[in-house]
Amino acid sequence: MGVSGCGKTTIGKKLSKKLELPFYDADDFHPKSNVDKMKKGIPLHNEDRFPWLNILADSIKKWQDDKGAIVACSALKESYREILSSKNKDIVWIYLDGSQSLIQNRMERRQNHFMKAEMLTSQFNDLEVPNYGIHVAISQSPEEIINEIMLKLKFMDKSFFGVIGLGVMGKSLSLNIAEKGYSLSVYNRNTAGEENVVEDFLKIKEVGMKIKGFTALEEFVYSLERPRKILIMIKAGNAIDAVIEALIPLLSRGDIIIDGGNSHFTDTKRRAIYLENKGLSFVGVGVSGGEEGARKGPSIMPGGNKTSYSIIAPVLESIAAVDKGGTKCCTYIGPGGAGHFVKMIHNGIEYAEMQLLAEIYNLLSPTKTNEEIKEIFREWNSGELASYLLEITADIMTKKEDGEYVIDLILDKAGNKGTGSWSTKAAFDLGTVNTMMSSAVFARYVSAFKEKRKSLAKRINKADDVRDSLSVADIKNAYKFARIINHQQGFEVIRLASETYNWNISLSDLSRIWTNGCIIRSALMTDCISHFKTNSDLFELPEIVDYLNANEDAVKSVLIYGLKHRIPLPLFAEANTYWISITTERLSANIIQAQRDYFGAHTYQRIDASDDQYFHTNWY
Ligand code: 6PG
């Protein structure tokens, strides 16, 4: 932009060649009436300009939706520039700056230019120099001007990747991404209480990290190179839809929105379809590993449009944890909400693993010190029971603050953010069993009724001060037993979901990306890689069935001990119930069927007839 005679066309064409973008001269878009006026030396008025500027605004939007363009246009007034950018604000303004006398001289030397030199004065009268964009002095040679523009463009380099939301996970992932050499733009709203989030974050960025911070969404979006890759790291739920709605008008065809939170998989599927209809892509990514994992290497479960995933895969793979074989703990899970589905079940497995350790603590703490429990956990963690959750629970046991064990001071009321209950519901929807994770969810809910528990406990009055101790070897075997059942149920839900929704998930690959970076990484998970290479179900493995069979007694002694001393052991009980039920040929469901037929004529099948035959009895 700039007054007539400043060299817009010459510089614009050179720039177009350099940047391999098409060139357009705004004057070519004037209606004929305007061209005639200009030829006659009659100055244009706003009513002449507005239709022309609007045509240009539409064209700019079209060019931008393609790959962009270089446009030469005087755009002298702020109001003109506002119209030009009304359909697309992602414009880099380059102002060619020269004095009136310099341009006057140049124009006088030029021939056949339809504008007379005396009109220049009116141009300068109209000119409102923008206080933004790139300003270049035209007193230099065209080559020098181009070099300066290129340099300044480079300086205002667009970022490769964007992150929205600088909460604990967003911050850690941002640092991880920037550390891998990607230029990054980050955005956080600056509403009450969050005014300094971006500023504070920029203070902790490390040397060499290319991070730009924004509190204006529009500026954030335009700081990104296309196709824009924007990772949303905010609380799951309506907030995600609100951010998506705010982003849509700012984005261009082919841009990719990535949701890295714990969103419900059906929301992810819905959002993917919605955005696809708008020419945008949506990738739902499960991320596990907590704050430390996010910073140093999480396990990443991406799902959604595979082509869009391939564009963001280098970033996600670069930040992911590495498995024992040196492969990244990040693999494409499947279309739609597949990534978020497996993350949800990951959390369900996590809930059950955590609850089992809490139950073991409940079994051990009355007769053992925190140090002794820690030692037991550490010993277990050195062998086949090794897991991240066991390791951190061992650490937790002896952590002190002001000379006191922190664990002894923590209120016994568990919180949750919903993913556990979603995984429970998923099993209901699919018609399969995941009693381990459901029971773990309910155990948290029961814990939350602290006041009720407190008042009822007073009325029960069953002091249990003398305790025989339970064999640690039995607890250990029962723990291994229950963990197998938990993993069996968790993977079975995923297998069934994959079959139902046509996701084609490889349980072996999934186990592999869960061997590092995530919360449920464990030696058992490592074994699952080979287990699921040839089997779709852990119960197909003779060594697993043999182990469970051989250790029923260990679970029994744990449960008997729990009953005797009023220790609630929902997960050990569920593990036992499921195992016993699934290995019993004849259950008591014949009674259920008879009852259903009795009151509702629902019919039943018979043991002495084929499966496709249904019977009804006149019971009364
Ligand atoms: C992870 C965790 C993480 C977190 C969940 C569950 O894999 O990093 O699963 O996503 O723990 O938010 O939290 P709640 O226990 O609060 O439901």
XYZ file of C-alpha atoms and ligand atoms in Angstrom, residues 169 262 287-290 343 346-347 350-351 354 415-420 444 518-519, ligand 1:
38
model
C -1.033 -29.281 31.061
C -10.149 -35.310 28.446
C -2.801 -37.111 26.513
C -1.650 -38.921 29.609
C 1.177 -38.343 32.011
C 0.139 -35.469 34.205
C -8.007 -42.151 26.920
C -7.156 -45.479 30.241
C -8.551 -43.333 33.030
C -6.209 -45.823 36.239
C -9.100 -45.402 38.692
C -5.428 -46.490 42.225
C -12.398 -36.147 43.887
C -12.909 -36.908 40.211
C -13.354 -35.088 36.950
C -15.784 -37.472 35.305
C -13.771 -39.675 32.965
C -14.113 -42.660 35.300
C -14.694 -42.484 45.267
C 1.190 -42.423 30.933
C -0.197 -42.984 34.397
C -3.507 -38.829 32.918
C -4.590 -38.711 33.925
C -5.166 -37.352 33.903
C -5.986 -37.078 35.155
C -7.445 -37.115 34.889
C -8.285 -37.866 35.848
O -3.572 -39.787 32.187
O -2.612 -37.985 32.903
O -5.603 -39.627 33.681
O -5.813 -37.183 32.692
O -5.626 -37.850 36.164
O -7.783 -35.780 34.895
O -8.574 -37.075 36.915
P -9.637 -37.365 38.038
O -9.036 -38.360 38.967
O -9.761 -36.018 38.681
O -10.911 -37.805 37.409
